[in-house]
Coordinates of C-alpha atoms and ligand atoms in Angstrom, one line a residue:
X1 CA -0.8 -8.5 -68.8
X2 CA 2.6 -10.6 -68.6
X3 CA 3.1 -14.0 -66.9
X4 CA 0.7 -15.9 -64.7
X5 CA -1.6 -14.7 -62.0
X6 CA -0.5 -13.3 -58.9
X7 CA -1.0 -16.6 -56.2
X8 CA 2.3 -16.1 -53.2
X9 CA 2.8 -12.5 -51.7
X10 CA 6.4 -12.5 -49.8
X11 CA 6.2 -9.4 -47.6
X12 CA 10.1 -8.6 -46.7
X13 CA 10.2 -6.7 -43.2
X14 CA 8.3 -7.1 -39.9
X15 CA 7.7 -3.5 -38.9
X16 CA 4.7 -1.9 -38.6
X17 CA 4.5 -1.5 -42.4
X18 CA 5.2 -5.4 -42.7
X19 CA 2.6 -6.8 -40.9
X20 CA -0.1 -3.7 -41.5
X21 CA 0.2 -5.2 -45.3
X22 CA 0.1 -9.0 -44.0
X23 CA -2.8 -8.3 -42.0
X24 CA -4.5 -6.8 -44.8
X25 CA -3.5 -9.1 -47.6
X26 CA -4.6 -12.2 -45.2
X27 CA -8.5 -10.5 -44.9
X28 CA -8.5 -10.2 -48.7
X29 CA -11.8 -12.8 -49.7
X30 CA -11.1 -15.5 -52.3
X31 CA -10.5 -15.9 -55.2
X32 CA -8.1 -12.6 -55.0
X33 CA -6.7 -13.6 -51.6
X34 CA -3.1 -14.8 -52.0
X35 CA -0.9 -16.8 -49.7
X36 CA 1.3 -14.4 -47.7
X37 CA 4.5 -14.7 -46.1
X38 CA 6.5 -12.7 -44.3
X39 CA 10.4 -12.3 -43.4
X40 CA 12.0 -10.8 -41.4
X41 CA 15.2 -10.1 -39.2
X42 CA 15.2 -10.1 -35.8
X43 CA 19.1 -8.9 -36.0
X44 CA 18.4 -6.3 -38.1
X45 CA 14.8 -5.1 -36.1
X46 CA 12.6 -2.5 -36.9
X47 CA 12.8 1.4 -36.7
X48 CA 10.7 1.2 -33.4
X49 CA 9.0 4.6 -33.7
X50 CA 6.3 6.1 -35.0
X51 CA 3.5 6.1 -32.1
X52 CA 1.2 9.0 -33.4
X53 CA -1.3 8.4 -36.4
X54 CA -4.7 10.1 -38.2
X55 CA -8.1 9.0 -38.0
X56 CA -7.3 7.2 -40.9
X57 CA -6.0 4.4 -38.8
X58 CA -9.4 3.6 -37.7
X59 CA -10.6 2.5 -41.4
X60 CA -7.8 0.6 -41.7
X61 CA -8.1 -1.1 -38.0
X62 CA -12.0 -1.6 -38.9
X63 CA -11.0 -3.3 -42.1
X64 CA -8.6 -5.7 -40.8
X65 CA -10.9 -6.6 -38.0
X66 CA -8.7 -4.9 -35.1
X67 CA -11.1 -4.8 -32.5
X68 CA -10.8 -1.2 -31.0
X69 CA -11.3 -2.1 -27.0
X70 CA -8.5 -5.3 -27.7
X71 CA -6.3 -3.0 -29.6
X72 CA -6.3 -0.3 -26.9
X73 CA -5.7 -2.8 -23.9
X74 CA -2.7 -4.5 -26.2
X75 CA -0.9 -1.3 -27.3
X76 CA -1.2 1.0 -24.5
X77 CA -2.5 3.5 -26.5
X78 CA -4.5 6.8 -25.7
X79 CA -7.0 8.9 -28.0
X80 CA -5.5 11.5 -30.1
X81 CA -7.5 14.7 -30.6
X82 CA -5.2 16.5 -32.6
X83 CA -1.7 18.4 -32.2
X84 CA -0.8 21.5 -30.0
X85 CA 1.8 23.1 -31.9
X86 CA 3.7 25.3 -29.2
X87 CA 6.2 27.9 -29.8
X88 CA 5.7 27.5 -33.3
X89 CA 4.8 31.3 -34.5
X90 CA 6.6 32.4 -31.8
X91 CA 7.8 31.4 -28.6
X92 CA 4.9 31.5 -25.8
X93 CA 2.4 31.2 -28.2
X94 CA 0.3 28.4 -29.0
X95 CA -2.0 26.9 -31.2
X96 CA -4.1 23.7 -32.2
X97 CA -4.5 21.6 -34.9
X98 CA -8.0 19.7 -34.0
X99 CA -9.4 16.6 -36.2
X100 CA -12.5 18.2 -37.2
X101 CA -14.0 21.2 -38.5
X102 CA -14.6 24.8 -36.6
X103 CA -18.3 24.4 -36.5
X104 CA -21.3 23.2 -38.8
X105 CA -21.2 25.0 -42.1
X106 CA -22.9 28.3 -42.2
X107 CA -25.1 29.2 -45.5
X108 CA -23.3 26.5 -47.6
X109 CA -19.5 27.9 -46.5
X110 CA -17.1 26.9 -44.1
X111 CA -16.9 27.9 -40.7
X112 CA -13.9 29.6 -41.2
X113 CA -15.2 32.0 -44.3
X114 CA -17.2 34.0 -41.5
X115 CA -14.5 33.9 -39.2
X116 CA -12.6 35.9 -41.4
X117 CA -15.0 38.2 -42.7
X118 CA -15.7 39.0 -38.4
X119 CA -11.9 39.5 -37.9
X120 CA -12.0 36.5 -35.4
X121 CA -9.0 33.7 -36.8
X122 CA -7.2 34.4 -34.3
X123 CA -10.0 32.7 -31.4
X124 CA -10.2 30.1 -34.2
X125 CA -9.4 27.3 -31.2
X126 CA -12.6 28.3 -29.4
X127 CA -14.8 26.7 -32.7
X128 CA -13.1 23.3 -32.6
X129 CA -14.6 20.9 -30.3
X130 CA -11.5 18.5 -29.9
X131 CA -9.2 21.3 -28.9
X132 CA -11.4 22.4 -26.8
X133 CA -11.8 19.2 -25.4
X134 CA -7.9 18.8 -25.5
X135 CA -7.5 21.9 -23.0
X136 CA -9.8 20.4 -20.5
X137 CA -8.2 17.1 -21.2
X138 CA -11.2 15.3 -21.9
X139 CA -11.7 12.5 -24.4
X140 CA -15.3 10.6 -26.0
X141 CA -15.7 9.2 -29.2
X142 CA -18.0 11.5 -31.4
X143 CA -22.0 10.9 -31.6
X144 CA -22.8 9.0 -35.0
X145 CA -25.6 11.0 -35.2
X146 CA -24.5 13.8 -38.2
X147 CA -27.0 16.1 -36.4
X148 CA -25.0 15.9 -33.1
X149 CA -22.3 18.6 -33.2
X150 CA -20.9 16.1 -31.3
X151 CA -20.3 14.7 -34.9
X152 CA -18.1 17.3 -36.3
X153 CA -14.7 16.0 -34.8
X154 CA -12.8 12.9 -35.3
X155 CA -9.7 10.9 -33.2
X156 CA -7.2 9.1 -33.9
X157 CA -4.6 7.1 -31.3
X158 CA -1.1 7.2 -30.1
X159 CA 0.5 3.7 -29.7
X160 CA 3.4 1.7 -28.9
X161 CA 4.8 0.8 -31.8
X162 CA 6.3 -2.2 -31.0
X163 CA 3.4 -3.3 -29.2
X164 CA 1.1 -2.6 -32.5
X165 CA 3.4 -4.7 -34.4
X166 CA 3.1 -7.7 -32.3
X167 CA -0.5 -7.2 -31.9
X168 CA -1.0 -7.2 -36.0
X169 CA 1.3 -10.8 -35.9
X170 CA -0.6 -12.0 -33.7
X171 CA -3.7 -11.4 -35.9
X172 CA -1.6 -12.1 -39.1
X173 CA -0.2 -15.3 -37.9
X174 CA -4.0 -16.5 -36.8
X175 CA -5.4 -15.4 -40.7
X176 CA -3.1 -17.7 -42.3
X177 CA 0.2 -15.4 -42.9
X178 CA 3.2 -17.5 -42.4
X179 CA 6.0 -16.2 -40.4
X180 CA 9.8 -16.7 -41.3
X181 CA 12.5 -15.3 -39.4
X182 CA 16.2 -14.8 -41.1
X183 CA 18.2 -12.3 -42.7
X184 CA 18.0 -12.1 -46.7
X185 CA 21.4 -12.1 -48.0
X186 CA 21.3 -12.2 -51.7
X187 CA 17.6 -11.1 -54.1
X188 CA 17.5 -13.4 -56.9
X189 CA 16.0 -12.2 -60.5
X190 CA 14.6 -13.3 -63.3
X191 CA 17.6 -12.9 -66.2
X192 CA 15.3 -12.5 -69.0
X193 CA 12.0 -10.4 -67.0
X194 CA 14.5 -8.7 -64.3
X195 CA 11.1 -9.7 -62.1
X196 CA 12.3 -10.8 -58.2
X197 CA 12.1 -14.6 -58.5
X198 CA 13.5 -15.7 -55.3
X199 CA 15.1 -14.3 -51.7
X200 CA 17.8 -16.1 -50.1
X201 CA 18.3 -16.4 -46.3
X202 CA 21.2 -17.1 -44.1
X203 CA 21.8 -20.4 -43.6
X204 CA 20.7 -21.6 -47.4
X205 CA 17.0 -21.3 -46.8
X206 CA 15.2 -19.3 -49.9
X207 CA 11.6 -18.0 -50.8
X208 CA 9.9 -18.1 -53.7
X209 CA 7.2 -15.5 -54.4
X210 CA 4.8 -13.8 -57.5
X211 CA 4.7 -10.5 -55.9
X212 CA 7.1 -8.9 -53.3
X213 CA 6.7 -6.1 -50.8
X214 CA 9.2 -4.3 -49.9
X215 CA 8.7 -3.4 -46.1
X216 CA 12.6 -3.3 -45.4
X217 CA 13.1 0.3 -44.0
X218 CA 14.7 2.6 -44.9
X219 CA 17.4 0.2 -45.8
X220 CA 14.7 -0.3 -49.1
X221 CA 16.4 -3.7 -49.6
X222 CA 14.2 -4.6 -53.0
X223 CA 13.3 -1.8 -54.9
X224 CA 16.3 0.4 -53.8
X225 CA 19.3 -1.8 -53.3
X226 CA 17.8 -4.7 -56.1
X227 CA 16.1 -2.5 -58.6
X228 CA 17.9 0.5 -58.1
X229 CA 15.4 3.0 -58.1
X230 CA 16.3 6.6 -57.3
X231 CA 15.3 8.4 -54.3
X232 CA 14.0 11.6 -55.0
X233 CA 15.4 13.8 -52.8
X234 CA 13.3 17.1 -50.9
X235 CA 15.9 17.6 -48.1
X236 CA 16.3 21.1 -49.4
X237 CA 12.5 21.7 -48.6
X238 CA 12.7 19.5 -45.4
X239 CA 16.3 19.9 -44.3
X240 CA 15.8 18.2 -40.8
X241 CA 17.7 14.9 -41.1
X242 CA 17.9 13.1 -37.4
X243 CA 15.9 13.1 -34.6
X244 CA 16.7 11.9 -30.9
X245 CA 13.8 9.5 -29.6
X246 CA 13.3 8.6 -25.4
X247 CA 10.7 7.3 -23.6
X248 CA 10.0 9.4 -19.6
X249 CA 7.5 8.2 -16.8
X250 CA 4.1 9.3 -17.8
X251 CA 1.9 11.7 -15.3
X252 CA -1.3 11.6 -13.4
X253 CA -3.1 13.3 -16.3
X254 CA -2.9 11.7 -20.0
X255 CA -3.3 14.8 -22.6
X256 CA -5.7 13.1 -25.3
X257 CA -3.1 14.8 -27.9
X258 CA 0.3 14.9 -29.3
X259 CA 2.8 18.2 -28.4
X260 CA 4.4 19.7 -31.1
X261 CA 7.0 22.3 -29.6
X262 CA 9.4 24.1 -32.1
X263 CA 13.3 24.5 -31.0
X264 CA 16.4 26.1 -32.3
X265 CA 16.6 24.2 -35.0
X266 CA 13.4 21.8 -35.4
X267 CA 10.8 20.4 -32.9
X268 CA 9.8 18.3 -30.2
X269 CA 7.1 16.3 -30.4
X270 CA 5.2 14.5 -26.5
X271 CA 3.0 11.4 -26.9
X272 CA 1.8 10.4 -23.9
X273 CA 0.5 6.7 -24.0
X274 CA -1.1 4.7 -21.0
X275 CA 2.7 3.6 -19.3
X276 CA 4.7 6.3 -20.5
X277 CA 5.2 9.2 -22.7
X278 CA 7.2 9.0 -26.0
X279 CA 9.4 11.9 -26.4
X280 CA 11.4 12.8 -29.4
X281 CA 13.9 16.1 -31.2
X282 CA 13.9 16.1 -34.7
X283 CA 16.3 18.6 -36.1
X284 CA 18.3 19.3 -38.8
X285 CA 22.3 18.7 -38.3
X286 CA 23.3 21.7 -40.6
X287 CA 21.9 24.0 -38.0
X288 CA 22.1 22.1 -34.4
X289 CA 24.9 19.5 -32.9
X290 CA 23.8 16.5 -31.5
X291 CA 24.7 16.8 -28.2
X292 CA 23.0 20.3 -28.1
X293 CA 19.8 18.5 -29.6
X294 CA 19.7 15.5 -26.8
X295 CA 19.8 18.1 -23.8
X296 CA 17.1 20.1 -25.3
X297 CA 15.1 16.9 -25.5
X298 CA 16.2 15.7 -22.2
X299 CA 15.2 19.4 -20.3
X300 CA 12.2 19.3 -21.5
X301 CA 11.1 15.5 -20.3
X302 CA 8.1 15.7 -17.8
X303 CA 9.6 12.8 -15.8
X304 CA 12.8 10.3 -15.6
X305 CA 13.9 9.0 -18.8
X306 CA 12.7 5.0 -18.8
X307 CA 15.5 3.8 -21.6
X308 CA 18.7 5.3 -23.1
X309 CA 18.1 8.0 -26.1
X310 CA 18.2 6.6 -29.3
X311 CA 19.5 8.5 -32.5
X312 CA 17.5 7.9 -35.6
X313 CA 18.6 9.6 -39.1
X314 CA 16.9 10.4 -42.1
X315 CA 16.3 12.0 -45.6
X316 CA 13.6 13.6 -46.6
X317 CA 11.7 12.2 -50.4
X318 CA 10.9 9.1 -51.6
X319 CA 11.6 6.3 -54.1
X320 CA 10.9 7.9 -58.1
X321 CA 8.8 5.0 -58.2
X322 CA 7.1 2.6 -55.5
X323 CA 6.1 -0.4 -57.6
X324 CA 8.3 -1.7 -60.4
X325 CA 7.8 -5.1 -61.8
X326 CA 6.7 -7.5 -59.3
X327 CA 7.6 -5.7 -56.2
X328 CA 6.0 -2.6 -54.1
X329 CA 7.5 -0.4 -51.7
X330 CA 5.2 0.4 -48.4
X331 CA 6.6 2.1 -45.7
X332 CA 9.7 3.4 -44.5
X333 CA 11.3 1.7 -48.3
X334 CA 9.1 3.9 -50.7
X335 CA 9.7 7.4 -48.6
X336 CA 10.1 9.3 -45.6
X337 CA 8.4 12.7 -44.4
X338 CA 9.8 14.2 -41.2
X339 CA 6.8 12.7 -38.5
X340 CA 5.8 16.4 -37.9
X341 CA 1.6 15.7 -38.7
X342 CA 2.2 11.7 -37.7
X343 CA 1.8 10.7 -42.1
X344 CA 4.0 8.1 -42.4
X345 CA 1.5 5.5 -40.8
X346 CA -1.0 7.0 -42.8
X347 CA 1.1 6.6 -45.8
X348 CA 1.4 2.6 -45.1
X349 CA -2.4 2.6 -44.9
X350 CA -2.9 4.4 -48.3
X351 CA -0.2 2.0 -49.9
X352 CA -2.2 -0.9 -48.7
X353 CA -5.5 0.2 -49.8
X354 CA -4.4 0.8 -53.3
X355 CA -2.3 -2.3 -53.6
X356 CA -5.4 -3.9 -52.3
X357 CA -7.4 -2.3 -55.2
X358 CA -5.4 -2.5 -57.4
X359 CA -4.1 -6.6 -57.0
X360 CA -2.9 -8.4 -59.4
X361 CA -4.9 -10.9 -59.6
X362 CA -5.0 -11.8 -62.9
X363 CA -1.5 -11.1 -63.7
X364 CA 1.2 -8.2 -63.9
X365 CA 0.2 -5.2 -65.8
X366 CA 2.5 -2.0 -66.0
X367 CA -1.2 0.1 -66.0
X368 CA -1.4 -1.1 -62.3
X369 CA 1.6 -0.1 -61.4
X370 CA 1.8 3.1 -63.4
X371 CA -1.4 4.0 -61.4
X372 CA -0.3 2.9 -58.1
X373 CA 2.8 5.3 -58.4
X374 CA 0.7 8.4 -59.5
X375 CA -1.2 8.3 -56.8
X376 CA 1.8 7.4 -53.8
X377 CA 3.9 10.5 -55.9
X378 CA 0.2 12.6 -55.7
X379 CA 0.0 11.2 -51.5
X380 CA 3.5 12.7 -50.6
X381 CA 3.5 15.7 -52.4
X382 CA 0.2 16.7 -50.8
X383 CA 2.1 15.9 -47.4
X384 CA 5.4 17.1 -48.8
X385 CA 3.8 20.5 -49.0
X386 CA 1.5 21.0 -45.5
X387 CA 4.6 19.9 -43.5
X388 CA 6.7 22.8 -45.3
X389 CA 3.4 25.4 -44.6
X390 CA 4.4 24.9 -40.6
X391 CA 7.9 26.3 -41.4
X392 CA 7.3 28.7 -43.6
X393 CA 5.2 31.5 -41.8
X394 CA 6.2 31.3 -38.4
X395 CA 8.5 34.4 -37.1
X396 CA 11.1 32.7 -34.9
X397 CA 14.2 34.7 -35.2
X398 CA 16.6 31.8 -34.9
X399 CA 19.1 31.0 -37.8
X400 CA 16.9 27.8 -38.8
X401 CA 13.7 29.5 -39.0
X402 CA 14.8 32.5 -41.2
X403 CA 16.6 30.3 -43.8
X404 CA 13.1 28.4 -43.9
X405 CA 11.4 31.2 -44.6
X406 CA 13.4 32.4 -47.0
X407 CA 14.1 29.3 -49.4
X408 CA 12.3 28.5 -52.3
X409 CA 9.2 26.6 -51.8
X410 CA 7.1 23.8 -53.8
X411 CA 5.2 25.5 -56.7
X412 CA 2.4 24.1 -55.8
X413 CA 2.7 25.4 -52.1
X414 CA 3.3 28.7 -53.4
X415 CA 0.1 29.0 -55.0
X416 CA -1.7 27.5 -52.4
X417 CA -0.4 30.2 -49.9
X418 CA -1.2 33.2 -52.5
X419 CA -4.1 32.0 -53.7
X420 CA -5.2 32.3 -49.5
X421 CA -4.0 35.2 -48.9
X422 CA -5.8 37.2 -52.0
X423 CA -9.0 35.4 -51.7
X424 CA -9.0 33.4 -48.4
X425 CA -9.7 30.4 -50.9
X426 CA -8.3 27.3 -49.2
X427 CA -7.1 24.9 -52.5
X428 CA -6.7 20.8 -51.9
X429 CA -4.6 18.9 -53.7
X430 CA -5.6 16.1 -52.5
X431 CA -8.8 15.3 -51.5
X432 CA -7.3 12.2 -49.3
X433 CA -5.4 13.9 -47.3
X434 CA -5.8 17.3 -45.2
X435 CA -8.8 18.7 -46.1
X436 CA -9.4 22.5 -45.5
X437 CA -10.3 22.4 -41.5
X438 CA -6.2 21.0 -41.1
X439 CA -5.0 23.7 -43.5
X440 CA -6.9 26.7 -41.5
X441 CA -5.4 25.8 -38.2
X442 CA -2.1 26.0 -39.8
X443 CA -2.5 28.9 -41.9
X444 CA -4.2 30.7 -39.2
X445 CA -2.2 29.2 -35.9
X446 CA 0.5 30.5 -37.8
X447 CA -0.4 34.1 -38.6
X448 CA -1.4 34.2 -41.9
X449 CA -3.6 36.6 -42.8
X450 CA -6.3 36.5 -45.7
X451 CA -6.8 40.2 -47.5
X452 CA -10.4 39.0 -48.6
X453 CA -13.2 36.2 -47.5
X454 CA -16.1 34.7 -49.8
X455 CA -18.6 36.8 -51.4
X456 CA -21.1 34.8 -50.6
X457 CA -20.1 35.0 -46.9
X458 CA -21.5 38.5 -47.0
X459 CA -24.7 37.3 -48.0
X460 CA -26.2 36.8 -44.4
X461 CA -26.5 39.9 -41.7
X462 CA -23.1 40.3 -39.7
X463 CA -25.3 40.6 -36.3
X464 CA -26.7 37.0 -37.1
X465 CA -23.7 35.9 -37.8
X466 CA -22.2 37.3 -34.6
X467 CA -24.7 35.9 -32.8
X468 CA -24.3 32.6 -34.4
X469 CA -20.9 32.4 -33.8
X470 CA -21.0 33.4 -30.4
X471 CA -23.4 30.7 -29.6
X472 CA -21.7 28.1 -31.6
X473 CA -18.6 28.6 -29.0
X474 CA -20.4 28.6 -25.9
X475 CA -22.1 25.3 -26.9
X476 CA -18.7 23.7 -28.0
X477 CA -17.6 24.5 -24.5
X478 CA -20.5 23.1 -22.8
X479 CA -19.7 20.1 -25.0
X480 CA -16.3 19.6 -24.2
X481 CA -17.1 20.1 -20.3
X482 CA -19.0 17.4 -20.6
X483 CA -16.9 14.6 -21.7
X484 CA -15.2 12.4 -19.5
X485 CA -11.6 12.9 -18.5
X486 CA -9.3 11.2 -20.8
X487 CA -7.8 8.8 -18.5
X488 CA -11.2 7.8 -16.9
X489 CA -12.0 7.1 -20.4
X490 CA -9.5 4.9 -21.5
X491 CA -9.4 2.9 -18.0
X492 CA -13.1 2.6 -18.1
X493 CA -13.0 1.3 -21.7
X494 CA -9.5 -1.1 -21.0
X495 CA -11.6 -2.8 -17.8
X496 CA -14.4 -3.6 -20.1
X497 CA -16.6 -1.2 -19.0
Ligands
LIG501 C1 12.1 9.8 -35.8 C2 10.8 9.1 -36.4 C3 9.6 9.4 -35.8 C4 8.4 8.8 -36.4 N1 7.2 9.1 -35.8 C5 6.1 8.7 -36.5 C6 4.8 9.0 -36.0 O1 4.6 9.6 -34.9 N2 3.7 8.6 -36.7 C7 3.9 7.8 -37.9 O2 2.9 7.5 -38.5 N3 5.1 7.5 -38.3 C8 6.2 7.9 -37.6 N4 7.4 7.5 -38.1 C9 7.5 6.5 -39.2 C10 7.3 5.1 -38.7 O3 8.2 4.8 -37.6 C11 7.4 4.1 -39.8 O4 6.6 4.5 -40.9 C12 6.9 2.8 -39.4 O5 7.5 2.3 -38.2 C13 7.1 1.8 -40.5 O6 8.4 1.3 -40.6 P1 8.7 0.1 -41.6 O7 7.9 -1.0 -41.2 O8 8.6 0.7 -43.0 O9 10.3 -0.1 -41.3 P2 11.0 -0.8 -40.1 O10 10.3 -0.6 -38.8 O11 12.4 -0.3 -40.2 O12 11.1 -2.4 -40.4 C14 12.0 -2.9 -41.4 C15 11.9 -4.4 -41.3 O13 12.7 -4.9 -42.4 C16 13.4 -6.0 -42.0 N5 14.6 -6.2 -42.8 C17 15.4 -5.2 -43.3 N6 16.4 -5.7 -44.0 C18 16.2 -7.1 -43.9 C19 17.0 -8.2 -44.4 N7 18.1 -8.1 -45.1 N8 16.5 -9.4 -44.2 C20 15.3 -9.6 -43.5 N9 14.6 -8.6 -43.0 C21 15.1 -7.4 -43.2 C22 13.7 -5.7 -40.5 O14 14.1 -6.8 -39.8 C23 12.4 -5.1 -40.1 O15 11.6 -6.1 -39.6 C24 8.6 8.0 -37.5 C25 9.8 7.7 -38.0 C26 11.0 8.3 -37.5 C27 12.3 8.0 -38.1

């Protein structure tokens, strides 16, 4: 242990990262629960993006005590299902990546094990319930009843980002979390410990803290710019570097699910929220021209742009390290991944929840930190590596595409993808992240083709199985016929009802 325990938490930044962390530093019970503050810049202002999540997000909302039907109203969000990945394989074709599995285990085995040994991934859609409820558009929270096949899926939500931000403050601000509004100029250290000792502000206003969070964006004012702690770069795995962002007038219909759409030279993703729809290009500049990038994002609006595009650029990686000394990166200052499965949120949340576990109470101690950073290193590489799986098995013919097919690719990826393909074995990483239901809609929206299936699949009668199967699918589209339109949903539920 060095020095004394851990008492003022300065949180630098006011973003979504920023006040996620407040939020959840504020609920911590005493006697761990610091004093927080938080600064930030309203010059400077946030990134302003980043309005599709995980399920994850509701652990975290029910942790903080973010009541669900408040949050809804305050954000404008909408239910996410999943993501439709069009074009992806090829253009016209489609596929969905659902939260939830294709079905009930059958005999102790995934779903997906029979699938195979039937010759039926390609109709693998028809066994998840929330894309079949995304075609029909239909939205209900799953039955808590593990019985219920109307267990076996999950949501998550698309949001406003701003508007989640000021939501959290306002929840922040009423837990205690005080609020301090200037730019840093200078980061003061210890001289004999190096440790951040003290930030000062414009206008000769400073703050002194025990622990800092770095929540400055991808600016990574502390434990970039202060401590100087290299960015490990995977923009030769993830090449796509900018990304145009615009809002358009939503539609009569609200699709309980985000739109993936591949391009020339990256994607397009469609969130459609309660007021609008968030629309966005990411691509990567080697292979596409901006201008050439904004009027594929502006064809492809569903109604009037609402505000002018914005441009927004970016490196793929992350900091070697993510906390050193006194101060932790969360957010947009430890990393970046490309927003193609909506992680980055997700990323905050894990950040939190092992800076929460792992708080200092009792003092510094380089074991806390040394764990901290195995497991952020372990979070992105596991992300790192299913975001590169969507580019790598896809047959577009465009220049792009071929040189992602073609590069070199993460070891571990590479086993990941031959170990599938010899055995239909699906490996994870990392148990926190994408389990195996997320990694057969990609493998499997995307083509790829598994030369053998479990042994024991083979163990119960292919007729049963057929018939299992086939009666599985009807009753997951009974279910999703069932459920209420999304938007009746969501207005039923934002009236109180
Ligand atoms: C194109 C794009 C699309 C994205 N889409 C998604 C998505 O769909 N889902 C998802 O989960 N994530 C997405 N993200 C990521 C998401 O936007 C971020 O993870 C999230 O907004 C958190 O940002 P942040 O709080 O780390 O940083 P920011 O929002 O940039 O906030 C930085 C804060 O630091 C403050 N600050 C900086 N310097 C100083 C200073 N000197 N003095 C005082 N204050 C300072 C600023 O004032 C600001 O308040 C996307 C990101 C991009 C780039």
């Amino acid at each position: 242990m060095t020095g004394a325990s851990i008492r003022r938490v300065v949180i630098v930044g006011g973003g979504t990262a920023g006040w996620m962390t407040a939020l959840a530093l504020a609920r911590m019970a005493p006697p761990h629960a610091p004093t927080v503050t938080l600064v930030e810049s309203p010059e400077i202002g946030t990134v302003g993006v980043g309005e599709a999540t995980l399920p994850t997000i509701r652990h975290f909302n029910v942790w903080a005590d973010v009541d669900e039907r408040t949050f809804v109203r305050e954000t404008q969000a909408t239910f996410k299902l999943g993501i439709e990945f069009r074009d992806w394989r090829e253009p016209g074709h489609s596929f969905f990546h659902g939260f939830g599995d294709h079905g009930p285990e059958i005999a102790g085995l995934s779903p997906y094990q029979q699938l195979i040994r039937l010759g039926l991934t390609e109709a693998l859609d028809d066994w998840s319930l929330p894309a079949q409820a995304a075609r029909l558009d239909r939205f209900q929270p799953p039955s808590t009843d593990n019985r219920s096949l109307a267990s076996t899926y999950s949501y998550a939500y698309h949001f406003d980002a701003s508007l989640y931000a000021q939501h959290l403050k306002k929840l922040a601000i009423a837990a205690g979390v005080a609020h301090v509004q200037g730019r840093i100029v200078e980061v003061e250290q210890a001289r004999e410990t190096g440790l951040i000792a003290r930030l000062h502000l414009e206008g000769d206003r400073s703050i002194g803290g025990d622990l800092f969070v770095d929540c400055s964006g991808f600016r990574s004012l502390l434990l970039g710019q202060t401590l100087g702690v290299p960015f490990e770069d995977w923009s030769h795995w993830l090449p796509a570097d900018r990304a145009w962002a615009v809002p358009c007038a939503d539609r009569d219909t609200i699709e309980p699910y985000t739109r993936s759409t591949a391009g020339i030279a990256g994607w397009r993703w469609r969130i459609p929220l309660q007021h609008r729809i968030g629309n966005g290009h990411v691509y990567a500049s080697a292979f596409q021209d901006d201008q050439t990038a904004l009027d594929a994002l502006i064809q492809g609006l569903d109604g009037e742009a609402l505000a002018e595009p914005r441009q927004l650029r970016f490196k793929a990686g992350h900091r070697q390290r993510f906390w050193v000394g006194n101060c932790v990166a969360i957010g947009l200052s430890g990393g970046f991944l490309e927003p193609l499965e909506s992680t980055s949120i997700n990323l905050i949340e894990r950040g939190i929840s092992q800076l929460v576990q792992l708080f200092p109470s009792g003092g510094l101690n380089p074991v806390l930190a040394d764990e901290y950073d195995r497991y952020m290193v372990n979070a992105f590489a596991g992300i790192r590596d299913f975001v590169i799986l969507h580019y790598r098995l896809g047959r577009r013919a465009e220049p792009f595409w071929q040189a992602m097919r073609e590069q070199p690719i993460p070891d571990s990826l590479a086993e990941q993808i031959e170990l599938f393909e010899a055995t239909g074995e699906i490996s994870i990483r990392d148990p926190e992240s994408f389990g195996e239901p997320s990694w057969a809609a990609i493998l499997f929206g995307l083509g790829a083709r598994a030369s053998a299936h479990h042994p024991l699949a083979d163990r119960e009668p292919r007729e049963a199985i057929e018939r299992h199967l086939a009666r599985g699918r009807d009753l997951i589209a009974q279910h999703a016929g069932r459920m209420p339109p999304h938007r009746r949903f969501i207005e039923h539920m934002v009236q109180g009802g």
